Amino acid sequence: MIGQKEWAIPEGYIPDGSTGPAPEMVSHETICILNTTNKDATVEITAFFPDREPVGPYEKTVPSERTKHFRLDEFDEPEEIPRGEPFATVIESDAPVVCQHTRLDSRQAENALLSTIAYPGGGED
Amino acid sequence: MIGQKEWAIPEGYIPDGSTGPAPEMVSHETICILNTTNKDATVEITAFFPDREPVGPYEKTVPSERTKHFRLDEFDEPEEIPRGEPFATVIESDAPVVCQHTRLDSRQAENALLSTIAYPGGGED
Amino acid sequence: MIGQKEWAIPEGYIPDGSTGPAPEMVSHETICILNTTNKDATVEITAFFPDREPVGPYEKTVPSERTKHFRLDEFDEPEEIPRGEPFATVIESDAPVVCQHTRLDSRQAENALLSTIAYPGGGED
Amino acid sequence: MIGQKEWAIPEGYIPDGSTGPAPEMVSHETICILNTTNKDATVEITAFFPDREPVGPYEKTVPSERTKHFRLDEFDEPEEIPRGEPFATVIESDAPVVCQHTRLDSRQAENALLSTIAYPGGGED
């Protein structure tokens, strides 16, 4: 069992514009969550913005011994995350999970990628 | 509440040259800071260079429950960070925050991206 | 001696499609493992998926004071990892190692790269 | 003062081939080291390979309150690091530093980038 129950991703930006076939080459951000435990994880994702109140939580489930890669451009409840605006996310889970953040940017003709393990909370923070 | 009060980003380089529409496709580096606490964070960013004294601090505010994505090519006080030269940054905050470093490089026709969670200080360092 | 015995990589996706000469420009993911200890490390890699049971372990050896960069598109025993589908990996080693995750995506004419140090387990997790 | 005295970068690969003007667009890997302490840091970098003995140390200095971005394709003493072959690096410093790893790959017409904070040793490892 590997992981933490809280994670943060300060970088968030869904590029407004894409080149290439949908859906895989449409510019997007993904939060990849891995649950190696023997129970399903209920995950709450909150989005933070520069100039307005946080939005969420977006509720998701990551079943036991499964990984889910959530595309942020497909979030719609309670509201969509707008393209072309900066944001950040916090992930809270009721079971230990591991989170990684990835962006595919295809605004120009050839795509660009970034990725990083998210920042794990835990301990006395 | 998730985060630390000190962060380091050894990599820094604002490419000198760009392809595509301004401002979003102009080559740039961003420090993304997330403040999930219930108080505003006063943040001091210091830039380090290979062959001269550090510059700063650049003072910024990240309000409570907000994220700010600071473009380093827009820093001007006490002085601009020059393009095309290596540097590094240290971020000190009076409240716990989380920091991520991103570069968009559009010197060639198609942009490239990199990103990583910054290195958190804390503990007895 | 630097490292941990357990690592997780929530992001996994071997792009289906490539541009450029094989094998180096074929779209692929790599798990880079460094063993600085004075004994060979036996490494077990398990793949997790969104909707089915985990697959593995894939057994590998990283000799003492060596690094091995394993391409996931070359894994075949117990089964291949399918292209174009999300997955995640967990790495378990009998000696401390360090793991890093890299993807080269050459679906479009110019390649894109991502990389991150994997998430280390350890402690009371 | 932020940092650790030992760092590892399992991924290493200097692409053999480049597009664009030298030296900045020549494919390369960089180890960025930041020394925020009040003493100069003597840094020893060792390169590890898949099938032969480690090479090094490459000795470098990172002065107090400075950052140095070392291009691995410029290392020559005790020997060059070959292009087109996988390797890994360990960085040992006599003062706390912070390390980040970056690659610029310009084998195809448009460059790609990757970057990550290196893995910090320390504690009882």
Coordinates of N, CA and C in Angstrom, one line a residue, chain D residues 9 19 25-27 34 37 55 76 78 81-82 91-92 109 118:
Chain D
I9 N 19.5 10.9 -10.3 CA 18.7 11.1 -11.5 C 18.8 9.8 -12.3
T19 N 18.6 19.7 -34.3 CA 18.1 20.6 -35.3 C 18.1 22.0 -34.7
M25 N 20.4 25.1 -29.1 CA 19.4 24.1 -29.6 C 20.1 22.8 -29.9
V26 N 21.3 22.5 -29.6 CA 21.9 21.2 -29.7 C 21.3 20.3 -28.6
S27 N 20.9 19.1 -28.9 CA 20.3 18.2 -27.9 C 21.2 18.1 -26.7
L34 N 21.5 24.4 -7.3 CA 21.4 25.7 -6.6 C 22.0 25.5 -5.2
T37 N 23.5 28.3 0.4 CA 24.3 28.4 1.6 C 25.4 29.5 1.5
V55 N 31.4 5.8 -14.0 CA 32.5 6.8 -14.4 C 32.4 8.0 -13.5
D76 N 34.1 16.2 -19.8 CA 35.1 15.5 -20.5 C 36.2 14.9 -19.6
P78 N 36.7 12.7 -16.1 CA 37.7 11.8 -16.7 C 37.4 11.3 -18.1
I81 N 30.6 11.7 -21.7 CA 29.4 10.8 -21.6 C 28.9 10.6 -23.1
P82 N 28.9 9.4 -23.5 CA 28.5 9.1 -24.9 C 27.1 9.5 -25.2
I91 N 24.6 12.8 -7.6 CA 25.3 14.0 -7.3 C 25.5 14.1 -5.8
E92 N 26.8 14.2 -5.4 CA 27.1 14.3 -4.0 C 27.8 15.7 -3.7
A109 N 12.5 18.3 -36.0 CA 12.7 19.7 -36.3 C 12.3 20.6 -35.2
A118 N 15.3 16.4 -9.0 CA 16.0 15.1 -8.8 C 15.5 14.4 -7.5

